[in-house]
Amino acid sequence: MQGSTLHTDRLELRPVRDEDVDRILEYRNLPQVTYWLLRTEVEPAAFRAAWRRAIADPDDHSMAVTLDGVVIGTVSLDLRDGMGQPGLPSRTEAEVGYIFDPAHGGRGYATEAVAAVVTHAFEQLGARRITAGCFADNLSSVRILEKIGMRREQHGVRDSWHAERGWVDGYTYALLAEEWRGTSA
Ligand SMILES: CC(C)(COP(=O)(O)OP(=O)(O)OC[C@H]1O[C@@H](n2cnc3c(N)ncnc32)[C@H](O)[C@@H]1OP(=O)(O)O)[C@@H](O)C(=O)NCCC(=O)NCCS
């Protein structure tokens, strides 16, 4: 995980620290948080270990999102290789994800934070393509991705398993650096 700190109008985003994990665990396993996640309930020790691995991983650019010094969510960003033949430039694709404390939900903080991480990935990390996936019925997630200008690239018909709903539709979104420059100029 790299050391950048980002600022938006209302938020500060910084690398996740070991001591943040207890705070994140206060909301991570709430039913309204786990409902649309692929990894639903987490076991605290394994969750802490996963964050430690992320903190040590140079391709993991996840950020803790803070409001007045309090962690209200995390935005994950994993830099990786895209698809390609020999000669493929390395680490030019990134996947973004986000989980926020519902106590601070519905105020645009997630949108603001995800937009800042996407900007950072294009401007500072050299990403050329950013992707994100979600269940089609996760409407607030769909809204965030569309508000920040991501393009729906795939509508998977009943391609995703939901523990309560069974087979449901999934979406994949993507955004290229040149598309982003076109929309953010
Ligand atoms: C997804 C999540 C980050 C959204 O957080 P949030 O605080 O609601 O996000 P924001 O306030 O920035 O924006 C949400 C947008 O969705 C809209 N929205 C929320 N519920 C909606 C619904 N049922 N139908 C349509 N739009 C909805 C809001 O109106 C808002 O759009 P607007 O600003 O145009 O009004 C949060 O609910 C969360 O962490 N959920 C659990 C984890 C998760 O699902 N992560 C994503 C996995 S793909």
PDB file of C-alpha atoms and ligand atoms in Angstrom:
ATOM      1  CA  MET A   1       0.000   0.000   0.000  1.00  0.00           C
ATOM      2  CA  GLN A   2       1.432   3.358  -0.993  1.00  0.00           C
ATOM      3  CA  GLY A   3       1.684   6.458   1.148  1.00  0.00           C
ATOM      4  CA  SER A   4      -0.403   9.128  -0.582  1.00  0.00           C
ATOM      5  CA  THR A   5      -2.925  11.294   1.249  1.00  0.00           C
ATOM      6  CA  LEU A   6      -5.793  12.741  -0.780  1.00  0.00           C
ATOM      7  CA  HIS A   7      -8.123  15.598   0.084  1.00  0.00           C
ATOM      8  CA  THR A   8     -11.603  16.314  -1.205  1.00  0.00           C
ATOM      9  CA  ASP A   9     -13.970  19.116  -0.192  1.00  0.00           C
ATOM     10  CA  ARG A  10     -15.088  17.242   2.910  1.00  0.00           C
ATOM     11  CA  LEU A  11     -12.841  14.208   3.333  1.00  0.00           C
ATOM     12  CA  GLU A  12      -9.288  13.057   3.835  1.00  0.00           C
ATOM     13  CA  LEU A  13      -8.199   9.744   2.319  1.00  0.00           C
ATOM     14  CA  ARG A  14      -5.025   8.074   3.554  1.00  0.00           C
ATOM     15  CA  PRO A  15      -3.503   4.590   3.624  1.00  0.00           C
ATOM     16  CA  VAL A  16      -5.250   2.185   5.990  1.00  0.00           C
ATOM     17  CA  ARG A  17      -3.400   1.680   9.281  1.00  0.00           C
ATOM     18  CA  ASP A  18      -3.432  -1.368  11.502  1.00  0.00           C
ATOM     19  CA  GLU A  19      -5.269   0.579  14.214  1.00  0.00           C
ATOM     20  CA  ASP A  20      -8.119   1.406  11.773  1.00  0.00           C
ATOM     21  CA  VAL A  21      -9.230  -2.221  11.619  1.00  0.00           C
ATOM     22  CA  ASP A  22     -11.131  -2.141  14.933  1.00  0.00           C
ATOM     23  CA  ARG A  23     -13.056   0.929  13.763  1.00  0.00           C
ATOM     24  CA  ILE A  24     -13.805  -0.678  10.366  1.00  0.00           C
ATOM     25  CA  LEU A  25     -15.080  -3.790  12.172  1.00  0.00           C
ATOM     26  CA  GLU A  26     -17.682  -1.637  13.969  1.00  0.00           C
ATOM     27  CA  TYR A  27     -19.670  -1.490  10.696  1.00  0.00           C
ATOM     28  CA  ARG A  28     -18.189  -4.145   8.386  1.00  0.00           C
ATOM     29  CA  ASN A  29     -20.440  -6.993   9.539  1.00  0.00           C
ATOM     30  CA  LEU A  30     -23.713  -5.048   9.796  1.00  0.00           C
ATOM     31  CA  PRO A  31     -26.424  -6.751   7.696  1.00  0.00           C
ATOM     32  CA  GLN A  32     -27.010  -3.666   5.537  1.00  0.00           C
ATOM     33  CA  VAL A  33     -23.270  -3.597   4.753  1.00  0.00           C
ATOM     34  CA  THR A  34     -22.809  -7.299   4.008  1.00  0.00           C
ATOM     35  CA  TYR A  35     -26.024  -7.654   1.978  1.00  0.00           C
ATOM     36  CA  TRP A  36     -24.473  -6.768  -1.404  1.00  0.00           C
ATOM     37  CA  LEU A  37     -20.876  -7.795  -0.772  1.00  0.00           C
ATOM     38  CA  LEU A  38     -19.295 -10.927  -2.262  1.00  0.00           C
ATOM     39  CA  ARG A  39     -17.332 -11.506   0.923  1.00  0.00           C
ATOM     40  CA  THR A  40     -20.199 -11.234   3.376  1.00  0.00           C
ATOM     41  CA  GLU A  41     -19.461 -11.563   7.097  1.00  0.00           C
ATOM     42  CA  VAL A  42     -15.769 -11.439   7.990  1.00  0.00           C
ATOM     43  CA  GLU A  43     -13.994 -13.113  10.880  1.00  0.00           C
ATOM     44  CA  PRO A  44     -12.081 -10.359  12.748  1.00  0.00           C
ATOM     45  CA  ALA A  45      -8.669 -12.075  12.961  1.00  0.00           C
ATOM     46  CA  ALA A  46      -8.709 -13.089   9.291  1.00  0.00           C
ATOM     47  CA  PHE A  47      -9.929  -9.593   8.336  1.00  0.00           C
ATOM     48  CA  ARG A  48      -7.066  -8.000  10.280  1.00  0.00           C
ATOM     49  CA  ALA A  49      -4.565 -10.360   8.627  1.00  0.00           C
ATOM     50  CA  ALA A  50      -5.967  -9.509   5.167  1.00  0.00           C
ATOM     51  CA  TRP A  51      -5.519  -5.778   5.854  1.00  0.00           C
ATOM     52  CA  ARG A  52      -1.942  -6.418   7.022  1.00  0.00           C
ATOM     53  CA  ARG A  53      -1.222  -8.174   3.727  1.00  0.00           C
ATOM     54  CA  ALA A  54      -2.831  -5.292   1.843  1.00  0.00           C
ATOM     55  CA  ILE A  55      -0.781  -2.715   3.762  1.00  0.00           C
ATOM     56  CA  ALA A  56       2.405  -4.603   2.761  1.00  0.00           C
ATOM     57  CA  ASP A  57       1.367  -5.064  -0.890  1.00  0.00           C
ATOM     58  CA  PRO A  58       2.860  -2.423  -3.232  1.00  0.00           C
ATOM     59  CA  ASP A  59       0.013  -2.959  -5.730  1.00  0.00           C
ATOM     60  CA  ASP A  60      -2.676  -2.324  -3.122  1.00  0.00           C
ATOM     61  CA  HIS A  61      -3.626   1.345  -3.001  1.00  0.00           C
ATOM     62  CA  SER A  62      -6.635   1.056  -0.703  1.00  0.00           C
ATOM     63  CA  MET A  63      -7.500   4.134   1.316  1.00  0.00           C
ATOM     64  CA  ALA A  64      -9.225   4.821   4.609  1.00  0.00           C
ATOM     65  CA  VAL A  65     -11.765   7.619   4.159  1.00  0.00           C
ATOM     66  CA  THR A  66     -11.899   9.977   7.130  1.00  0.00           C
ATOM     67  CA  LEU A  67     -14.367  12.680   8.105  1.00  0.00           C
ATOM     68  CA  ASP A  68     -13.084  14.975  10.861  1.00  0.00           C
ATOM     69  CA  GLY A  69     -10.473  12.329  11.681  1.00  0.00           C
ATOM     70  CA  VAL A  70     -12.958   9.420  11.953  1.00  0.00           C
ATOM     71  CA  VAL A  71     -12.806   6.519   9.484  1.00  0.00           C
ATOM     72  CA  ILE A  72     -16.193   6.343   7.720  1.00  0.00           C
ATOM     73  CA  GLY A  73     -15.292   3.941   4.934  1.00  0.00           C
ATOM     74  CA  THR A  74     -12.645   2.371   2.767  1.00  0.00           C
ATOM     75  CA  VAL A  75     -12.020   2.521  -0.957  1.00  0.00           C
ATOM     76  CA  SER A  76      -9.967  -0.360  -2.311  1.00  0.00           C
ATOM     77  CA  LEU A  77      -7.817  -0.045  -5.424  1.00  0.00           C
ATOM     78  CA  ASP A  78      -5.791  -2.973  -6.724  1.00  0.00           C
ATOM     79  CA  LEU A  79      -3.359  -2.258  -9.528  1.00  0.00           C
ATOM     80  CA  ARG A  80      -2.758  -5.220 -11.811  1.00  0.00           C
ATOM     81  CA  ASP A  81      -1.945  -6.276 -15.361  1.00  0.00           C
ATOM     82  CA  GLY A  82      -4.635  -6.120 -18.008  1.00  0.00           C
ATOM     83  CA  MET A  83      -5.129  -8.814 -20.626  1.00  0.00           C
ATOM     84  CA  GLY A  84      -2.571  -9.153 -23.390  1.00  0.00           C
ATOM     85  CA  GLN A  85       0.225 -10.827 -25.302  1.00  0.00           C
ATOM     86  CA  PRO A  86       3.971 -10.585 -24.548  1.00  0.00           C
ATOM     87  CA  GLY A  87       5.027  -6.966 -24.265  1.00  0.00           C
ATOM     88  CA  LEU A  88       1.945  -6.084 -22.244  1.00  0.00           C
ATOM     89  CA  PRO A  89       2.739  -3.012 -20.120  1.00  0.00           C
ATOM     90  CA  SER A  90       2.484  -4.019 -16.479  1.00  0.00           C
ATOM     91  CA  ARG A  91       0.184  -2.652 -13.808  1.00  0.00           C
ATOM     92  CA  THR A  92      -1.993  -0.454 -16.009  1.00  0.00           C
ATOM     93  CA  GLU A  93      -5.394  -1.760 -14.917  1.00  0.00           C
ATOM     94  CA  ALA A  94      -7.012  -1.231 -11.514  1.00  0.00           C
ATOM     95  CA  GLU A  95     -10.129  -2.527  -9.790  1.00  0.00           C
ATOM     96  CA  VAL A  96     -11.962  -0.229  -7.415  1.00  0.00           C
ATOM     97  CA  GLY A  97     -14.321  -1.191  -4.564  1.00  0.00           C
ATOM     98  CA  TYR A  98     -15.871   0.603  -1.580  1.00  0.00           C
ATOM     99  CA  ILE A  99     -17.500  -0.078   1.755  1.00  0.00           C
ATOM    100  CA  PHE A 100     -18.891   2.698   3.952  1.00  0.00           C
ATOM    101  CA  ASP A 101     -20.360   2.967   7.441  1.00  0.00           C
ATOM    102  CA  PRO A 102     -24.143   3.305   6.956  1.00  0.00           C
ATOM    103  CA  ALA A 103     -24.199   5.797   9.850  1.00  0.00           C
ATOM    104  CA  HIS A 104     -22.696   8.262   7.339  1.00  0.00           C
ATOM    105  CA  GLY A 105     -24.586   6.996   4.292  1.00  0.00           C
ATOM    106  CA  GLY A 106     -26.598   8.936   1.748  1.00  0.00           C
ATOM    107  CA  ARG A 107     -24.577  12.150   1.983  1.00  0.00           C
ATOM    108  CA  GLY A 108     -22.426  11.706  -1.103  1.00  0.00           C
ATOM    109  CA  TYR A 109     -19.279  10.811   0.833  1.00  0.00           C
ATOM    110  CA  ALA A 110     -18.792   7.514  -0.999  1.00  0.00           C
ATOM    111  CA  THR A 111     -19.153   9.180  -4.402  1.00  0.00           C
ATOM    112  CA  GLU A 112     -16.706  11.925  -3.377  1.00  0.00           C
ATOM    113  CA  ALA A 113     -14.150   9.396  -2.120  1.00  0.00           C
ATOM    114  CA  VAL A 114     -14.396   6.991  -5.064  1.00  0.00           C
ATOM    115  CA  ALA A 115     -14.009   9.897  -7.506  1.00  0.00           C
ATOM    116  CA  ALA A 116     -10.846  11.004  -5.664  1.00  0.00           C
ATOM    117  CA  VAL A 117      -9.344   7.504  -5.809  1.00  0.00           C
ATOM    118  CA  VAL A 118     -10.139   7.167  -9.513  1.00  0.00           C
ATOM    119  CA  THR A 119      -8.489  10.557 -10.172  1.00  0.00           C
ATOM    120  CA  HIS A 120      -5.435   9.459  -8.166  1.00  0.00           C
ATOM    121  CA  ALA A 121      -5.217   6.167 -10.079  1.00  0.00           C
ATOM    122  CA  PHE A 122      -5.240   7.931 -13.455  1.00  0.00           C
ATOM    123  CA  GLU A 123      -3.099  10.926 -12.516  1.00  0.00           C
ATOM    124  CA  GLN A 124      -0.535   9.441 -10.132  1.00  0.00           C
ATOM    125  CA  LEU A 125      -0.516   5.656 -10.460  1.00  0.00           C
ATOM    126  CA  GLY A 126      -0.451   5.359 -14.242  1.00  0.00           C
ATOM    127  CA  ALA A 127      -3.674   3.388 -14.564  1.00  0.00           C
ATOM    128  CA  ARG A 128      -5.104   3.363 -18.103  1.00  0.00           C
ATOM    129  CA  ARG A 129      -8.282   1.417 -17.295  1.00  0.00           C
ATOM    130  CA  ILE A 130     -10.279   1.112 -14.082  1.00  0.00           C
ATOM    131  CA  THR A 131     -12.945  -1.516 -13.532  1.00  0.00           C
ATOM    132  CA  ALA A 132     -15.607  -2.206 -10.915  1.00  0.00           C
ATOM    133  CA  GLY A 133     -18.228  -4.881 -10.471  1.00  0.00           C
ATOM    134  CA  CYS A 134     -21.491  -4.952  -8.570  1.00  0.00           C
ATOM    135  CA  PHE A 135     -24.794  -6.767  -8.273  1.00  0.00           C
ATOM    136  CA  ALA A 136     -27.246  -5.095 -10.667  1.00  0.00           C
ATOM    137  CA  ASP A 137     -29.720  -4.470  -7.847  1.00  0.00           C
ATOM    138  CA  ASN A 138     -27.166  -2.698  -5.643  1.00  0.00           C
ATOM    139  CA  LEU A 139     -28.667   0.601  -6.718  1.00  0.00           C
ATOM    140  CA  SER A 140     -26.540   2.951  -4.624  1.00  0.00           C
ATOM    141  CA  SER A 141     -23.399   1.277  -5.965  1.00  0.00           C
ATOM    142  CA  VAL A 142     -24.652   1.502  -9.553  1.00  0.00           C
ATOM    143  CA  ARG A 143     -25.432   5.169  -8.970  1.00  0.00           C
ATOM    144  CA  ILE A 144     -21.933   5.904  -7.629  1.00  0.00           C
ATOM    145  CA  LEU A 145     -20.257   4.263 -10.616  1.00  0.00           C
ATOM    146  CA  GLU A 146     -22.469   6.047 -13.118  1.00  0.00           C
ATOM    147  CA  LYS A 147     -22.127   9.408 -11.353  1.00  0.00           C
ATOM    148  CA  ILE A 148     -18.349   9.243 -11.609  1.00  0.00           C
ATOM    149  CA  GLY A 149     -18.642   8.510 -15.322  1.00  0.00           C
ATOM    150  CA  MET A 150     -17.980   4.785 -15.488  1.00  0.00           C
ATOM    151  CA  ARG A 151     -19.352   2.917 -18.501  1.00  0.00           C
ATOM    152  CA  ARG A 152     -21.374  -0.270 -18.065  1.00  0.00           C
ATOM    153  CA  GLU A 153     -19.420  -2.819 -20.072  1.00  0.00           C
ATOM    154  CA  GLN A 154     -21.133  -6.000 -19.127  1.00  0.00           C
ATOM    155  CA  HIS A 155     -24.567  -6.970 -17.951  1.00  0.00           C
ATOM    156  CA  GLY A 156     -24.240 -10.554 -16.801  1.00  0.00           C
ATOM    157  CA  VAL A 157     -27.687 -12.150 -16.826  1.00  0.00           C
ATOM    158  CA  ARG A 158     -28.044 -14.241 -13.681  1.00  0.00           C
ATOM    159  CA  ASP A 159     -24.270 -14.676 -13.553  1.00  0.00           C
ATOM    160  CA  SER A 160     -23.885 -13.888  -9.847  1.00  0.00           C
ATOM    161  CA  TRP A 161     -24.846 -15.841  -6.763  1.00  0.00           C
ATOM    162  CA  HIS A 162     -26.576 -14.011  -3.906  1.00  0.00           C
ATOM    163  CA  ALA A 163     -27.000 -15.941  -0.672  1.00  0.00           C
ATOM    164  CA  GLU A 164     -30.620 -14.797  -0.164  1.00  0.00           C
ATOM    165  CA  ARG A 165     -31.771 -14.120  -3.730  1.00  0.00           C
ATOM    166  CA  GLY A 166     -30.097 -16.946  -5.635  1.00  0.00           C
ATOM    167  CA  TRP A 167     -28.841 -16.286  -9.189  1.00  0.00           C
ATOM    168  CA  VAL A 168     -29.049 -12.576  -9.954  1.00  0.00           C
ATOM    169  CA  ASP A 169     -27.677 -10.170 -12.558  1.00  0.00           C
ATOM    170  CA  GLY A 170     -24.255  -8.575 -12.230  1.00  0.00           C
ATOM    171  CA  TYR A 171     -22.730  -5.490 -13.861  1.00  0.00           C
ATOM    172  CA  THR A 172     -19.154  -4.711 -14.770  1.00  0.00           C
ATOM    173  CA  TYR A 173     -18.140  -1.105 -15.267  1.00  0.00           C
ATOM    174  CA  ALA A 174     -14.969   0.363 -16.743  1.00  0.00           C
ATOM    175  CA  LEU A 175     -13.402   3.705 -17.505  1.00  0.00           C
ATOM    176  CA  LEU A 176     -10.363   4.467 -19.648  1.00  0.00           C
ATOM    177  CA  ALA A 177      -7.967   7.287 -18.818  1.00  0.00           C
ATOM    178  CA  GLU A 178      -8.794   9.015 -22.100  1.00  0.00           C
ATOM    179  CA  GLU A 179     -12.530   8.808 -21.415  1.00  0.00           C
ATOM    180  CA  TRP A 180     -11.950  10.220 -17.944  1.00  0.00           C
ATOM    181  CA  ARG A 181      -9.803  13.060 -19.314  1.00  0.00           C
ATOM    182  CA  GLY A 182     -12.567  13.815 -21.770  1.00  0.00           C
ATOM    183  CA  THR A 183     -15.179  14.020 -19.041  1.00  0.00           C
ATOM    184  CA  SER A 184     -13.098  15.719 -16.345  1.00  0.00           C
ATOM    185  CA  ALA A 185     -11.356  18.343 -18.479  1.00  0.00           C
TER     186      ALA A 185
HETATM  187  C1  LIG B   1     -22.652   1.426  -1.715  1.00  0.00           C
HETATM  188  C2  LIG B   1     -22.379   2.461  -0.623  1.00  0.00           C
HETATM  189  C3  LIG B   1     -20.876   2.779  -0.589  1.00  0.00           C
HETATM  190  C4  LIG B   1     -23.167   3.740  -0.950  1.00  0.00           C
HETATM  191  O1  LIG B   1     -22.946   4.677   0.060  1.00  0.00           O
HETATM  192  P1  LIG B   1     -23.761   6.043   0.102  1.00  0.00           P
HETATM  193  O2  LIG B   1     -23.305   6.777   1.295  1.00  0.00           O
HETATM  194  O3  LIG B   1     -25.199   5.771  -0.069  1.00  0.00           O
HETATM  195  O4  LIG B   1     -23.224   6.734  -1.235  1.00  0.00           O
HETATM  196  P2  LIG B   1     -23.476   8.214  -1.775  1.00  0.00           P
HETATM  197  O5  LIG B   1     -24.273   9.005  -0.785  1.00  0.00           O
HETATM  198  O6  LIG B   1     -22.167   8.761  -2.226  1.00  0.00           O
HETATM  199  O7  LIG B   1     -24.331   7.988  -3.138  1.00  0.00           O
HETATM  200  C5  LIG B   1     -25.330   7.048  -3.229  1.00  0.00           C
HETATM  201  C6  LIG B   1     -26.213   7.368  -4.429  1.00  0.00           C
HETATM  202  O8  LIG B   1     -27.091   6.279  -4.615  1.00  0.00           O
HETATM  203  C7  LIG B   1     -28.426   6.748  -4.580  1.00  0.00           C
HETATM  204  N1  LIG B   1     -29.249   5.701  -4.017  1.00  0.00           N
HETATM  205  C8  LIG B   1     -29.213   5.187  -2.770  1.00  0.00           C
HETATM  206  N2  LIG B   1     -30.162   4.248  -2.635  1.00  0.00           N
HETATM  207  C9  LIG B   1     -30.785   4.156  -3.830  1.00  0.00           C
HETATM  208  C10 LIG B   1     -31.853   3.385  -4.322  1.00  0.00           C
HETATM  209  N3  LIG B   1     -32.455   2.482  -3.550  1.00  0.00           N
HETATM  210  N4  LIG B   1     -32.238   3.572  -5.597  1.00  0.00           N
HETATM  211  C11 LIG B   1     -31.629   4.462  -6.400  1.00  0.00           C
HETATM  212  N5  LIG B   1     -30.596   5.237  -5.980  1.00  0.00           N
HETATM  213  C12 LIG B   1     -30.195   5.078  -4.708  1.00  0.00           C
HETATM  214  C13 LIG B   1     -28.372   7.999  -3.738  1.00  0.00           C
HETATM  215  O9  LIG B   1     -29.486   8.822  -3.982  1.00  0.00           O
HETATM  216  C14 LIG B   1     -27.059   8.609  -4.215  1.00  0.00           C
HETATM  217  O10 LIG B   1     -27.203   9.213  -5.475  1.00  0.00           O
HETATM  218  P3  LIG B   1     -27.448  10.819  -5.618  1.00  0.00           P
HETATM  219  O11 LIG B   1     -26.262  11.472  -4.977  1.00  0.00           O
HETATM  220  O12 LIG B   1     -27.515  11.036  -7.070  1.00  0.00           O
HETATM  221  O13 LIG B   1     -28.706  11.129  -4.890  1.00  0.00           O
HETATM  222  C15 LIG B   1     -22.823   1.963   0.776  1.00  0.00           C
HETATM  223  O14 LIG B   1     -24.205   1.737   0.758  1.00  0.00           O
HETATM  224  C16 LIG B   1     -22.134   0.705   1.217  1.00  0.00           C
HETATM  225  O15 LIG B   1     -21.013   0.738   1.714  1.00  0.00           O
HETATM  226  N6  LIG B   1     -22.831  -0.445   1.037  1.00  0.00           N
HETATM  227  C17 LIG B   1     -22.330  -1.720   1.501  1.00  0.00           C
HETATM  228  C18 LIG B   1     -21.138  -2.213   0.723  1.00  0.00           C
HETATM  229  C19 LIG B   1     -21.375  -2.209  -0.764  1.00  0.00           C
HETATM  230  O16 LIG B   1     -22.445  -2.549  -1.248  1.00  0.00           O
HETATM  231  N7  LIG B   1     -20.317  -1.820  -1.481  1.00  0.00           N
HETATM  232  C20 LIG B   1     -20.339  -1.814  -2.932  1.00  0.00           C
HETATM  233  C21 LIG B   1     -20.117  -3.179  -3.462  1.00  0.00           C
HETATM  234  S1  LIG B   1     -20.188  -3.182  -5.240  1.00  0.00           S
END
